[in-house]
Tab-separated table of C-alpha atoms in Angstrom:
chain	number	residue	atom	x	y	z
A	1	MET	CA	91.779	83.984	72.505
A	2	GLY	CA	92.160	87.867	72.642
A	3	ASP	CA	95.221	89.881	73.439
A	4	ILE	CA	95.379	91.432	76.627
A	5	LYS	CA	97.405	93.852	75.950
A	6	LYS	CA	95.222	95.542	73.271
A	7	GLY	CA	92.040	94.787	75.187
A	8	LYS	CA	93.834	96.814	77.987
A	9	LYS	CA	93.901	99.569	75.731
A	10	ALA	CA	90.278	99.362	74.617
A	11	PHE	CA	89.299	99.139	78.097
A	12	VAL	CA	91.150	102.310	79.224
A	13	GLN	CA	89.675	104.168	76.126
A	14	LYS	CA	86.250	102.571	76.311
A	15	CYS	CA	85.247	101.280	79.793
A	16	SER	CA	87.555	103.037	82.288
A	17	GLN	CA	85.406	106.050	82.507
A	18	CYS	CA	82.732	104.134	83.919
A	19	HIS	CA	84.421	100.672	85.173
A	20	THR	CA	87.186	99.427	87.637
A	21	VAL	CA	88.680	96.300	87.408
A	22	GLU	CA	90.389	95.870	90.615
A	23	ASP	CA	89.318	93.720	93.618
A	24	GLY	CA	87.584	96.423	95.878
A	25	GLY	CA	87.468	98.997	93.416
A	26	ARG	CA	84.777	101.672	93.448
A	27	HIS	CA	81.413	101.774	91.390
A	28	LYS	CA	81.835	104.828	89.036
A	29	VAL	CA	78.797	105.340	86.826
A	30	GLY	CA	79.066	101.400	86.020
A	31	PRO	CA	79.790	98.931	88.758
A	32	ASN	CA	83.111	97.591	89.503
A	33	LEU	CA	83.810	94.438	87.387
A	34	TRP	CA	86.150	92.386	89.755
A	35	GLY	CA	84.449	88.752	89.769
A	36	LEU	CA	82.623	89.624	86.426
A	37	PHE	CA	83.169	86.021	85.040
A	38	GLY	CA	80.445	83.249	86.305
A	39	ARG	CA	78.224	86.002	87.869
A	40	LYS	CA	74.845	86.833	87.223
A	41	THR	CA	73.517	90.149	85.606
A	42	GLY	CA	72.636	92.916	88.049
A	43	GLN	CA	74.562	91.100	91.043
A	44	SER	CA	77.678	93.557	91.758
A	45	PRO	CA	77.249	94.175	95.264
A	46	GLY	CA	76.612	97.937	96.411
A	47	TYR	CA	75.822	99.063	93.068
A	48	SER	CA	72.380	100.064	91.960
A	49	TYR	CA	71.098	98.341	88.953
A	50	THR	CA	68.047	98.871	86.415
A	51	GLN	CA	64.757	96.190	86.840
A	52	ALA	CA	65.941	95.215	83.188
A	53	ASN	CA	69.701	94.204	84.112
A	54	ILE	CA	68.592	92.375	87.373
A	55	ASP	CA	65.986	90.759	85.487
A	56	LYS	CA	68.289	89.596	82.494
A	57	GLY	CA	69.166	86.470	84.621
A	58	ILE	CA	72.383	85.186	82.441
A	59	VAL	CA	75.986	84.628	83.806
A	60	TRP	CA	78.626	86.782	82.028
A	61	GLY	CA	80.894	84.451	80.076
A	62	GLU	CA	83.159	84.815	77.228
A	63	ASP	CA	79.826	84.030	75.098
A	64	THR	CA	77.895	86.670	76.788
A	65	LEU	CA	80.336	89.477	76.820
A	66	MET	CA	80.798	88.773	73.210
A	67	THR	CA	77.187	89.585	72.170
A	68	TYR	CA	76.562	92.028	75.161
A	69	LEU	CA	79.821	94.162	74.347
A	70	GLU	CA	78.406	94.263	70.518
A	71	ASN	CA	75.260	96.472	71.329
A	72	PRO	CA	74.616	96.516	75.006
A	73	LYS	CA	71.075	97.957	74.953
A	74	LYS	CA	69.671	95.847	72.201
A	75	TYR	CA	70.967	92.646	74.562
A	76	ILE	CA	69.354	94.067	78.155
A	77	PRO	CA	66.749	96.181	76.956
A	78	GLY	CA	66.330	99.225	79.458
A	79	THR	CA	69.763	98.877	80.741
A	80	LYS	CA	71.321	102.157	81.630
A	81	MET	CA	74.729	101.485	80.228
A	82	ILE	CA	74.998	104.072	77.658
A	83	PHE	CA	77.749	102.838	75.602
A	84	SER	CA	76.952	101.876	71.865
A	85	GLY	CA	78.877	98.436	71.861
A	86	ILE	CA	82.237	97.224	70.132
A	87	ARG	CA	81.678	96.364	66.293
A	88	LYS	CA	84.821	94.820	65.670
A	89	LYS	CA	84.705	91.058	66.723
A	90	ARG	CA	88.506	90.976	67.353
A	91	GLU	CA	88.796	94.294	69.439
A	92	ARG	CA	85.891	92.637	71.671
A	93	HIS	CA	88.102	89.267	71.876
A	94	ASP	CA	90.815	91.571	73.151
A	95	LEU	CA	88.777	93.344	75.509
A	96	ILE	CA	86.998	90.036	76.749
A	97	ALA	CA	90.989	88.661	77.324
A	98	TYR	CA	91.901	91.346	79.414
A	99	LEU	CA	88.872	91.484	81.237
A	100	LYS	CA	88.952	87.906	82.398
A	101	ASP	CA	92.782	88.646	83.338
A	102	ALA	CA	92.357	91.775	85.132
A	103	THR	CA	88.946	91.165	87.106
A	104	SER	CA	89.979	87.489	88.881
């Protein structure tokens, strides 16, 4: 399990420009992430996803996020997410720990 405090710092630095995490939070360039864990790709209500994201059809969890966050465009070719990814495994673990805490 990652460090939630370090994960929050990573989220603020790398994700918050495009995403919100709170219940009822607005979509930005990327979708609001509330309820992320256990949800299928391309399913956040009110957000306009690419067909590639909708068609990927996986359920978001720790394992899928570890792979996705390393290289989003490789995991979902055709996604409109412009973020290049997080190479450091520890940083991905921390971010996922934060997301698990903040989005549910």
